[in-house]
Amino acid sequence: MASLESELAAKLQPDVPHAARIWNYWMGGKDNFQSDRAAGDGVAEVYPEIVLMAQQSRRFLVRAVRFLAAEAGIRQFLDIGTGLPTMQNTHAVAQEVAPESRIVYVDNDPMVLVHARALLANTTSEGVTNYVPADYHDPEKILTEAAATLDFSQPIAVMYMGVMGYEPDINVVRSIVQQTMNATASGSHLVLWDGTDTSPAVVSGAARLAESGGVPYILRSPQELASCFEGLTMVRPGLVPIPLWRPDEPDAQAIDAYGAVARKP
């Protein structure tokens, strides 16, 4: 394992900004390099709300996973494009509600792979947490390897949390989501959120990120994101700015990021 981690660590490219590490920086994490912090600061300079978006994205994840485990009865989670571990990861939230929950994380980032042991730390003896090294562009591999941990004859929550902007073609995004959801049983749920082009400031922030050497991130319209839920039944309140999805804060405000949870009939 040590040799594998050394090999992965050699691929980290600390001088090149990387999305997972930039996001980690915005969330207050420590797993980032100077190049990531510089790129993150450049985006925040023109779009200060990006730090709030990072924080709100985790709060949305917590509320969505808690709803799925506590109210929808979901006991299996497929978190695709999970990113670096921070606080309140999917398995911790789900297993707090339902200790027997089974979670599969999917990512293809070398730094995430290096930190896989942290993700694999179960919070309960009854639950299972596993990791699949894969790109979301390869749903067949994801589904095949996830089936070693998850029972696809039973409902699964499929999660795409702020990652689909790395694919420039919305038709490809829809195809990936559809292929994944087609493999799941009735009663499964899709959780998806992403950045939206709903203000000039966020568009400028995305441009600054690309200029700084980061991988360009495509912002969608809320209507484009809604098309990813075709054939599914939206859970109340539907597709909304993520702080407004079943908020636990009385003064929640809209931001340039929309998300929803939807059930497969």
PDB file of C-alpha atoms in Angstrom:
ATOM      1  CA  MET A   1       0.000   0.000   0.000  1.00  0.00           C
ATOM      2  CA  ALA A   2       2.874   2.363   0.838  1.00  0.00           C
ATOM      3  CA  SER A   3       4.355   1.984  -2.660  1.00  0.00           C
ATOM      4  CA  LEU A   4       0.931   2.643  -4.214  1.00  0.00           C
ATOM      5  CA  GLU A   5       0.507   5.783  -2.137  1.00  0.00           C
ATOM      6  CA  SER A   6       4.016   6.932  -3.118  1.00  0.00           C
ATOM      7  CA  GLU A   7       3.164   6.405  -6.770  1.00  0.00           C
ATOM      8  CA  LEU A   8      -0.072   8.357  -6.402  1.00  0.00           C
ATOM      9  CA  ALA A   9       1.617  11.131  -4.461  1.00  0.00           C
ATOM     10  CA  ALA A  10       4.064  11.570  -7.331  1.00  0.00           C
ATOM     11  CA  LYS A  11       1.111  12.444  -9.589  1.00  0.00           C
ATOM     12  CA  LEU A  12      -0.215  15.244  -7.388  1.00  0.00           C
ATOM     13  CA  GLN A  13       1.396  18.135  -9.360  1.00  0.00           C
ATOM     14  CA  PRO A  14       1.468  20.668  -6.515  1.00  0.00           C
ATOM     15  CA  ASP A  15       2.325  23.515  -8.905  1.00  0.00           C
ATOM     16  CA  VAL A  16      -0.886  23.013 -10.918  1.00  0.00           C
ATOM     17  CA  PRO A  17      -4.167  24.171  -9.308  1.00  0.00           C
ATOM     18  CA  HIS A  18      -6.582  21.303  -8.840  1.00  0.00           C
ATOM     19  CA  ALA A  19     -10.319  21.555  -8.289  1.00  0.00           C
ATOM     20  CA  ALA A  20     -10.543  19.132  -5.354  1.00  0.00           C
ATOM     21  CA  ARG A  21      -7.779  20.957  -3.491  1.00  0.00           C
ATOM     22  CA  ILE A  22      -9.149  24.433  -4.312  1.00  0.00           C
ATOM     23  CA  TRP A  23     -12.544  23.343  -2.975  1.00  0.00           C
ATOM     24  CA  ASN A  24     -10.818  21.927   0.095  1.00  0.00           C
ATOM     25  CA  TYR A  25      -9.166  25.319   0.632  1.00  0.00           C
ATOM     26  CA  TRP A  26     -12.471  27.197   0.337  1.00  0.00           C
ATOM     27  CA  MET A  27     -13.986  24.838   2.901  1.00  0.00           C
ATOM     28  CA  GLY A  28     -11.176  25.534   5.365  1.00  0.00           C
ATOM     29  CA  GLY A  29      -9.318  22.254   4.823  1.00  0.00           C
ATOM     30  CA  LYS A  30      -5.568  21.674   4.950  1.00  0.00           C
ATOM     31  CA  ASP A  31      -5.092  19.390   1.937  1.00  0.00           C
ATOM     32  CA  ASN A  32      -4.046  21.996  -0.605  1.00  0.00           C
ATOM     33  CA  PHE A  33      -0.957  23.686  -2.054  1.00  0.00           C
ATOM     34  CA  GLN A  34       0.050  27.278  -2.726  1.00  0.00           C
ATOM     35  CA  SER A  35      -1.078  27.017  -6.360  1.00  0.00           C
ATOM     36  CA  ASP A  36      -4.537  25.959  -5.161  1.00  0.00           C
ATOM     37  CA  ARG A  37      -4.745  28.764  -2.625  1.00  0.00           C
ATOM     38  CA  ALA A  38      -3.668  31.345  -5.220  1.00  0.00           C
ATOM     39  CA  ALA A  39      -6.276  30.122  -7.695  1.00  0.00           C
ATOM     40  CA  GLY A  40      -8.922  30.013  -4.970  1.00  0.00           C
ATOM     41  CA  ASP A  41      -8.103  33.548  -3.853  1.00  0.00           C
ATOM     42  CA  GLY A  42      -8.284  34.733  -7.469  1.00  0.00           C
ATOM     43  CA  VAL A  43     -11.805  33.401  -7.845  1.00  0.00           C
ATOM     44  CA  ALA A  44     -12.867  34.747  -4.447  1.00  0.00           C
ATOM     45  CA  GLU A  45     -11.541  38.177  -5.407  1.00  0.00           C
ATOM     46  CA  VAL A  46     -14.159  38.546  -8.159  1.00  0.00           C
ATOM     47  CA  TYR A  47     -16.755  36.241  -6.589  1.00  0.00           C
ATOM     48  CA  PRO A  48     -16.441  36.269  -2.776  1.00  0.00           C
ATOM     49  CA  GLU A  49     -19.582  34.128  -2.461  1.00  0.00           C
ATOM     50  CA  ILE A  50     -17.644  31.081  -3.681  1.00  0.00           C
ATOM     51  CA  VAL A  51     -16.473  30.416  -0.119  1.00  0.00           C
ATOM     52  CA  LEU A  52     -20.091  30.536   1.061  1.00  0.00           C
ATOM     53  CA  MET A  53     -21.028  28.207  -1.804  1.00  0.00           C
ATOM     54  CA  ALA A  54     -18.414  25.688  -0.662  1.00  0.00           C
ATOM     55  CA  GLN A  55     -19.746  25.774   2.880  1.00  0.00           C
ATOM     56  CA  GLN A  56     -23.380  25.620   1.778  1.00  0.00           C
ATOM     57  CA  SER A  57     -22.666  22.665  -0.499  1.00  0.00           C
ATOM     58  CA  ARG A  58     -21.625  20.595   2.495  1.00  0.00           C
ATOM     59  CA  ARG A  59     -24.696  21.684   4.442  1.00  0.00           C
ATOM     60  CA  PHE A  60     -26.876  20.664   1.512  1.00  0.00           C
ATOM     61  CA  LEU A  61     -25.172  17.254   1.442  1.00  0.00           C
ATOM     62  CA  VAL A  62     -25.815  16.779   5.148  1.00  0.00           C
ATOM     63  CA  ARG A  63     -29.494  17.732   4.890  1.00  0.00           C
ATOM     64  CA  ALA A  64     -30.044  15.615   1.781  1.00  0.00           C
ATOM     65  CA  VAL A  65     -28.326  12.507   3.171  1.00  0.00           C
ATOM     66  CA  ARG A  66     -30.128  12.887   6.486  1.00  0.00           C
ATOM     67  CA  PHE A  67     -33.469  13.155   4.684  1.00  0.00           C
ATOM     68  CA  LEU A  68     -32.696  10.104   2.545  1.00  0.00           C
ATOM     69  CA  ALA A  69     -31.652   7.977   5.508  1.00  0.00           C
ATOM     70  CA  ALA A  70     -34.236   9.182   8.031  1.00  0.00           C
ATOM     71  CA  GLU A  71     -37.328   9.871   5.889  1.00  0.00           C
ATOM     72  CA  ALA A  72     -36.866   8.027   2.595  1.00  0.00           C
ATOM     73  CA  GLY A  73     -35.436   4.881   4.188  1.00  0.00           C
ATOM     74  CA  ILE A  74     -32.363   4.756   1.945  1.00  0.00           C
ATOM     75  CA  ARG A  75     -29.566   2.522   3.221  1.00  0.00           C
ATOM     76  CA  GLN A  76     -27.212   2.625   0.207  1.00  0.00           C
ATOM     77  CA  PHE A  77     -25.337   5.640  -1.180  1.00  0.00           C
ATOM     78  CA  LEU A  78     -23.229   6.012  -4.329  1.00  0.00           C
ATOM     79  CA  ASP A  79     -21.318   9.303  -4.003  1.00  0.00           C
ATOM     80  CA  ILE A  80     -19.734  10.005  -7.406  1.00  0.00           C
ATOM     81  CA  GLY A  81     -16.996  12.633  -7.560  1.00  0.00           C
ATOM     82  CA  THR A  82     -16.707  12.783  -3.809  1.00  0.00           C
ATOM     83  CA  GLY A  83     -13.603  14.993  -3.603  1.00  0.00           C
ATOM     84  CA  LEU A  84     -11.325  15.267  -0.608  1.00  0.00           C
ATOM     85  CA  PRO A  85     -12.664  14.183   2.778  1.00  0.00           C
ATOM     86  CA  THR A  86     -13.630  17.049   5.054  1.00  0.00           C
ATOM     87  CA  MET A  87     -16.129  17.038   7.887  1.00  0.00           C
ATOM     88  CA  GLN A  88     -19.544  15.355   7.834  1.00  0.00           C
ATOM     89  CA  ASN A  89     -18.861  13.053   4.903  1.00  0.00           C
ATOM     90  CA  THR A  90     -21.702  11.008   3.400  1.00  0.00           C
ATOM     91  CA  HIS A  91     -20.957   7.826   5.355  1.00  0.00           C
ATOM     92  CA  ALA A  92     -20.756   9.643   8.683  1.00  0.00           C
ATOM     93  CA  VAL A  93     -24.120  11.369   8.172  1.00  0.00           C
ATOM     94  CA  ALA A  94     -25.888   8.254   6.859  1.00  0.00           C
ATOM     95  CA  GLN A  95     -24.509   5.882   9.480  1.00  0.00           C
ATOM     96  CA  GLU A  96     -25.414   8.281  12.269  1.00  0.00           C
ATOM     97  CA  VAL A  97     -29.055   7.876  11.211  1.00  0.00           C
ATOM     98  CA  ALA A  98     -28.890   4.250  10.064  1.00  0.00           C
ATOM     99  CA  PRO A  99     -25.780   2.413  11.332  1.00  0.00           C
ATOM    100  CA  GLU A 100     -26.181  -0.332   8.708  1.00  0.00           C
ATOM    101  CA  SER A 101     -25.844   2.100   5.763  1.00  0.00           C
ATOM    102  CA  ARG A 102     -23.516   1.115   2.921  1.00  0.00           C
ATOM    103  CA  ILE A 103     -21.601   3.822   1.068  1.00  0.00           C
ATOM    104  CA  VAL A 104     -19.427   3.744  -2.042  1.00  0.00           C
ATOM    105  CA  TYR A 105     -17.309   6.782  -2.854  1.00  0.00           C
ATOM    106  CA  VAL A 106     -16.104   7.359  -6.420  1.00  0.00           C
ATOM    107  CA  ASP A 107     -13.291   9.665  -7.540  1.00  0.00           C
ATOM    108  CA  ASN A 108     -10.317   9.607  -9.886  1.00  0.00           C
ATOM    109  CA  ASP A 109      -8.155  12.259  -8.246  1.00  0.00           C
ATOM    110  CA  PRO A 110      -4.708  11.101  -6.990  1.00  0.00           C
ATOM    111  CA  MET A 111      -4.942  13.159  -3.804  1.00  0.00           C
ATOM    112  CA  VAL A 112      -8.341  11.684  -3.014  1.00  0.00           C
ATOM    113  CA  LEU A 113      -6.874   8.222  -3.535  1.00  0.00           C
ATOM    114  CA  VAL A 114      -4.065   9.046  -1.124  1.00  0.00           C
ATOM    115  CA  HIS A 115      -6.721   9.997   1.435  1.00  0.00           C
ATOM    116  CA  ALA A 116      -8.896   6.959   0.725  1.00  0.00           C
ATOM    117  CA  ARG A 117      -8.079   5.445   4.108  1.00  0.00           C
ATOM    118  CA  ALA A 118      -9.754   8.411   5.792  1.00  0.00           C
ATOM    119  CA  LEU A 119     -12.863   7.875   3.673  1.00  0.00           C
ATOM    120  CA  LEU A 120     -12.882   4.173   4.420  1.00  0.00           C
ATOM    121  CA  ALA A 121     -13.138   4.676   8.162  1.00  0.00           C
ATOM    122  CA  ASN A 122     -16.548   3.291   9.109  1.00  0.00           C
ATOM    123  CA  THR A 123     -18.360   5.073  11.896  1.00  0.00           C
ATOM    124  CA  THR A 124     -20.278   1.928  12.865  1.00  0.00           C
ATOM    125  CA  SER A 125     -19.559  -1.797  12.996  1.00  0.00           C
ATOM    126  CA  GLU A 126     -22.741  -2.604  11.055  1.00  0.00           C
ATOM    127  CA  GLY A 127     -22.119  -0.313   8.075  1.00  0.00           C
ATOM    128  CA  VAL A 128     -19.832  -0.634   5.059  1.00  0.00           C
ATOM    129  CA  THR A 129     -17.800   2.085   3.375  1.00  0.00           C
ATOM    130  CA  ASN A 130     -15.873   1.439   0.180  1.00  0.00           C
ATOM    131  CA  TYR A 131     -14.051   3.346  -2.541  1.00  0.00           C
ATOM    132  CA  VAL A 132     -14.004   3.004  -6.347  1.00  0.00           C
ATOM    133  CA  PRO A 133     -11.226   4.801  -8.265  1.00  0.00           C
ATOM    134  CA  ALA A 134     -13.026   5.903 -11.445  1.00  0.00           C
ATOM    135  CA  ASP A 135     -14.065   8.872 -13.562  1.00  0.00           C
ATOM    136  CA  TYR A 136     -17.760   9.696 -13.782  1.00  0.00           C
ATOM    137  CA  HIS A 137     -17.412   9.459 -17.563  1.00  0.00           C
ATOM    138  CA  ASP A 138     -17.151   5.679 -17.092  1.00  0.00           C
ATOM    139  CA  PRO A 139     -20.489   4.760 -15.490  1.00  0.00           C
ATOM    140  CA  GLU A 140     -20.151   1.107 -16.537  1.00  0.00           C
ATOM    141  CA  LYS A 141     -16.985   0.697 -14.473  1.00  0.00           C
ATOM    142  CA  ILE A 142     -18.551   2.557 -11.555  1.00  0.00           C
ATOM    143  CA  LEU A 143     -21.662   0.407 -11.579  1.00  0.00           C
ATOM    144  CA  THR A 144     -19.712  -2.836 -11.935  1.00  0.00           C
ATOM    145  CA  GLU A 145     -17.320  -2.093  -9.081  1.00  0.00           C
ATOM    146  CA  ALA A 146     -19.970  -0.536  -6.825  1.00  0.00           C
ATOM    147  CA  ALA A 147     -22.001  -3.745  -7.140  1.00  0.00           C
ATOM    148  CA  ALA A 148     -19.400  -5.476  -4.983  1.00  0.00           C
ATOM    149  CA  THR A 149     -20.650  -3.348  -2.068  1.00  0.00           C
ATOM    150  CA  LEU A 150     -24.157  -2.209  -3.023  1.00  0.00           C
ATOM    151  CA  ASP A 151     -27.226  -4.302  -3.844  1.00  0.00           C
ATOM    152  CA  PHE A 152     -28.681  -2.795  -7.021  1.00  0.00           C
ATOM    153  CA  SER A 153     -31.938  -4.671  -6.546  1.00  0.00           C
ATOM    154  CA  GLN A 154     -32.591  -2.364  -3.584  1.00  0.00           C
ATOM    155  CA  PRO A 155     -32.935   1.463  -3.589  1.00  0.00           C
ATOM    156  CA  ILE A 156     -29.719   3.491  -3.848  1.00  0.00           C
ATOM    157  CA  ALA A 157     -29.086   7.221  -3.537  1.00  0.00           C
ATOM    158  CA  VAL A 158     -26.873   8.365  -6.426  1.00  0.00           C
ATOM    159  CA  MET A 159     -25.073  11.630  -5.680  1.00  0.00           C
ATOM    160  CA  TYR A 160     -23.411  14.115  -8.043  1.00  0.00           C
ATOM    161  CA  MET A 161     -22.409  16.987  -5.789  1.00  0.00           C
ATOM    162  CA  GLY A 162     -21.012  19.958  -7.700  1.00  0.00           C
ATOM    163  CA  VAL A 163     -18.950  17.949 -10.186  1.00  0.00           C
ATOM    164  CA  MET A 164     -20.791  17.918 -13.510  1.00  0.00           C
ATOM    165  CA  GLY A 165     -19.412  21.289 -14.646  1.00  0.00           C
ATOM    166  CA  TYR A 166     -16.189  19.590 -15.720  1.00  0.00           C
ATOM    167  CA  GLU A 167     -18.120  18.096 -18.637  1.00  0.00           C
ATOM    168  CA  PRO A 168     -18.833  20.854 -21.186  1.00  0.00           C
ATOM    169  CA  ASP A 169     -21.670  19.048 -23.011  1.00  0.00           C
ATOM    170  CA  ILE A 170     -24.967  18.977 -21.125  1.00  0.00           C
ATOM    171  CA  ASN A 171     -26.104  16.068 -23.305  1.00  0.00           C
ATOM    172  CA  VAL A 172     -23.182  14.001 -22.015  1.00  0.00           C
ATOM    173  CA  VAL A 173     -24.082  15.001 -18.455  1.00  0.00           C
ATOM    174  CA  ARG A 174     -27.674  13.868 -18.969  1.00  0.00           C
ATOM    175  CA  SER A 175     -26.495  10.606 -20.509  1.00  0.00           C
ATOM    176  CA  ILE A 176     -24.188   9.836 -17.562  1.00  0.00           C
ATOM    177  CA  VAL A 177     -26.929  10.541 -15.023  1.00  0.00           C
ATOM    178  CA  GLN A 178     -29.490   8.537 -16.989  1.00  0.00           C
ATOM    179  CA  GLN A 179     -27.149   5.561 -17.411  1.00  0.00           C
ATOM    180  CA  THR A 180     -26.462   5.497 -13.687  1.00  0.00           C
ATOM    181  CA  MET A 181     -30.075   5.865 -12.638  1.00  0.00           C
ATOM    182  CA  ASN A 182     -31.248   3.262 -15.163  1.00  0.00           C
ATOM    183  CA  ALA A 183     -29.194   0.691 -13.254  1.00  0.00           C
ATOM    184  CA  THR A 184     -30.923   1.413  -9.949  1.00  0.00           C
ATOM    185  CA  ALA A 185     -34.109  -0.016  -8.492  1.00  0.00           C
ATOM    186  CA  SER A 186     -37.454   1.707  -8.069  1.00  0.00           C
ATOM    187  CA  GLY A 187     -37.356   3.912  -4.980  1.00  0.00           C
ATOM    188  CA  SER A 188     -33.792   5.020  -5.665  1.00  0.00           C
ATOM    189  CA  HIS A 189     -33.011   8.739  -5.501  1.00  0.00           C
ATOM    190  CA  LEU A 190     -30.837  11.180  -7.427  1.00  0.00           C
ATOM    191  CA  VAL A 191     -29.129  14.015  -5.538  1.00  0.00           C
ATOM    192  CA  LEU A 192     -27.516  16.608  -7.777  1.00  0.00           C
ATOM    193  CA  TRP A 193     -26.399  20.179  -7.366  1.00  0.00           C
ATOM    194  CA  ASP A 194     -24.160  22.431  -9.415  1.00  0.00           C
ATOM    195  CA  GLY A 195     -23.069  26.003  -9.927  1.00  0.00           C
ATOM    196  CA  THR A 196     -25.430  28.103 -12.037  1.00  0.00           C
ATOM    197  CA  ASP A 197     -24.922  31.056 -14.367  1.00  0.00           C
ATOM    198  CA  THR A 198     -27.435  33.100 -12.409  1.00  0.00           C
ATOM    199  CA  SER A 199     -25.305  36.204 -11.757  1.00  0.00           C
ATOM    200  CA  PRO A 200     -22.573  38.132 -13.608  1.00  0.00           C
ATOM    201  CA  ALA A 201     -20.277  37.736 -10.589  1.00  0.00           C
ATOM    202  CA  VAL A 202     -20.270  33.944 -10.628  1.00  0.00           C
ATOM    203  CA  VAL A 203     -19.618  33.938 -14.382  1.00  0.00           C
ATOM    204  CA  SER A 204     -16.627  36.229 -13.797  1.00  0.00           C
ATOM    205  CA  GLY A 205     -15.423  33.922 -11.024  1.00  0.00           C
ATOM    206  CA  ALA A 206     -15.529  30.908 -13.334  1.00  0.00           C
ATOM    207  CA  ALA A 207     -13.534  32.850 -15.931  1.00  0.00           C
ATOM    208  CA  ARG A 208     -10.930  33.805 -13.315  1.00  0.00           C
ATOM    209  CA  LEU A 209     -10.564  30.147 -12.300  1.00  0.00           C
ATOM    210  CA  ALA A 210      -9.816  29.140 -15.893  1.00  0.00           C
ATOM    211  CA  GLU A 211      -7.360  32.040 -16.287  1.00  0.00           C
ATOM    212  CA  SER A 212      -5.483  30.943 -13.163  1.00  0.00           C
ATOM    213  CA  GLY A 213      -4.726  27.534 -14.665  1.00  0.00           C
ATOM    214  CA  GLY A 214      -7.558  25.615 -13.048  1.00  0.00           C
ATOM    215  CA  VAL A 215      -9.709  23.231 -15.075  1.00  0.00           C
ATOM    216  CA  PRO A 216     -12.556  25.278 -16.627  1.00  0.00           C
ATOM    217  CA  TYR A 217     -15.905  24.759 -14.911  1.00  0.00           C
ATOM    218  CA  ILE A 218     -19.079  25.094 -16.960  1.00  0.00           C
ATOM    219  CA  LEU A 219     -21.944  26.855 -15.218  1.00  0.00           C
ATOM    220  CA  ARG A 220     -25.436  25.712 -16.210  1.00  0.00           C
ATOM    221  CA  SER A 221     -28.814  27.366 -16.137  1.00  0.00           C
ATOM    222  CA  PRO A 222     -31.326  26.001 -13.619  1.00  0.00           C
ATOM    223  CA  GLN A 223     -33.350  24.749 -16.599  1.00  0.00           C
ATOM    224  CA  GLU A 224     -30.390  22.709 -17.846  1.00  0.00           C
ATOM    225  CA  LEU A 225     -29.895  21.175 -14.413  1.00  0.00           C
ATOM    226  CA  ALA A 226     -33.608  20.379 -14.222  1.00  0.00           C
ATOM    227  CA  SER A 227     -33.281  18.332 -17.418  1.00  0.00           C
ATOM    228  CA  CYS A 228     -30.963  15.915 -15.581  1.00  0.00           C
ATOM    229  CA  PHE A 229     -33.944  14.833 -13.447  1.00  0.00           C
ATOM    230  CA  GLU A 230     -36.117  13.787 -16.384  1.00  0.00           C
ATOM    231  CA  GLY A 231     -38.284  10.779 -15.545  1.00  0.00           C
ATOM    232  CA  LEU A 232     -37.824  11.243 -11.788  1.00  0.00           C
ATOM    233  CA  THR A 233     -40.178  12.723  -9.206  1.00  0.00           C
ATOM    234  CA  MET A 234     -38.799  15.771  -7.441  1.00  0.00           C
ATOM    235  CA  VAL A 235     -38.891  15.774  -3.661  1.00  0.00           C
ATOM    236  CA  ARG A 236     -40.268  19.001  -2.191  1.00  0.00           C
ATOM    237  CA  PRO A 237     -39.207  21.816  -2.643  1.00  0.00           C
ATOM    238  CA  GLY A 238     -37.824  20.771  -6.053  1.00  0.00           C
ATOM    239  CA  LEU A 239     -34.832  22.383  -7.762  1.00  0.00           C
ATOM    240  CA  VAL A 240     -33.863  25.452  -5.740  1.00  0.00           C
ATOM    241  CA  PRO A 241     -30.739  27.328  -4.593  1.00  0.00           C
ATOM    242  CA  ILE A 242     -29.084  24.822  -2.274  1.00  0.00           C
ATOM    243  CA  PRO A 243     -29.400  26.876   0.959  1.00  0.00           C
ATOM    244  CA  LEU A 244     -33.171  26.894   0.365  1.00  0.00           C
ATOM    245  CA  TRP A 245     -33.512  23.107   0.082  1.00  0.00           C
ATOM    246  CA  ARG A 246     -35.198  22.197   3.379  1.00  0.00           C
ATOM    247  CA  PRO A 247     -33.141  24.815   5.242  1.00  0.00           C
ATOM    248  CA  ASP A 248     -32.299  24.482   8.904  1.00  0.00           C
ATOM    249  CA  GLU A 249     -31.404  28.177   9.093  1.00  0.00           C
ATOM    250  CA  PRO A 250     -34.244  30.714   9.331  1.00  0.00           C
ATOM    251  CA  ASP A 251     -32.336  33.358   7.335  1.00  0.00           C
ATOM    252  CA  ALA A 252     -31.158  31.133   4.452  1.00  0.00           C
ATOM    253  CA  GLN A 253     -30.362  33.123   1.303  1.00  0.00           C
ATOM    254  CA  ALA A 254     -30.220  32.092  -2.357  1.00  0.00           C
ATOM    255  CA  ILE A 255     -26.817  31.603  -4.007  1.00  0.00           C
ATOM    256  CA  ASP A 256     -25.636  30.727  -7.534  1.00  0.00           C
ATOM    257  CA  ALA A 257     -25.913  26.976  -6.997  1.00  0.00           C
ATOM    258  CA  TYR A 258     -29.050  24.893  -7.493  1.00  0.00           C
ATOM    259  CA  GLY A 259     -29.787  21.404  -6.316  1.00  0.00           C
ATOM    260  CA  ALA A 260     -32.547  18.871  -5.848  1.00  0.00           C
ATOM    261  CA  VAL A 261     -33.402  15.388  -4.665  1.00  0.00           C
ATOM    262  CA  ALA A 262     -35.652  13.247  -6.856  1.00  0.00           C
ATOM    263  CA  ARG A 263     -37.123   9.737  -6.553  1.00  0.00           C
ATOM    264  CA  LYS A 264     -37.167   7.052  -9.232  1.00  0.00           C
ATOM    265  CA  PRO A 265     -40.742   5.733  -9.632  1.00  0.00           C
TER     266      PRO A 265
END
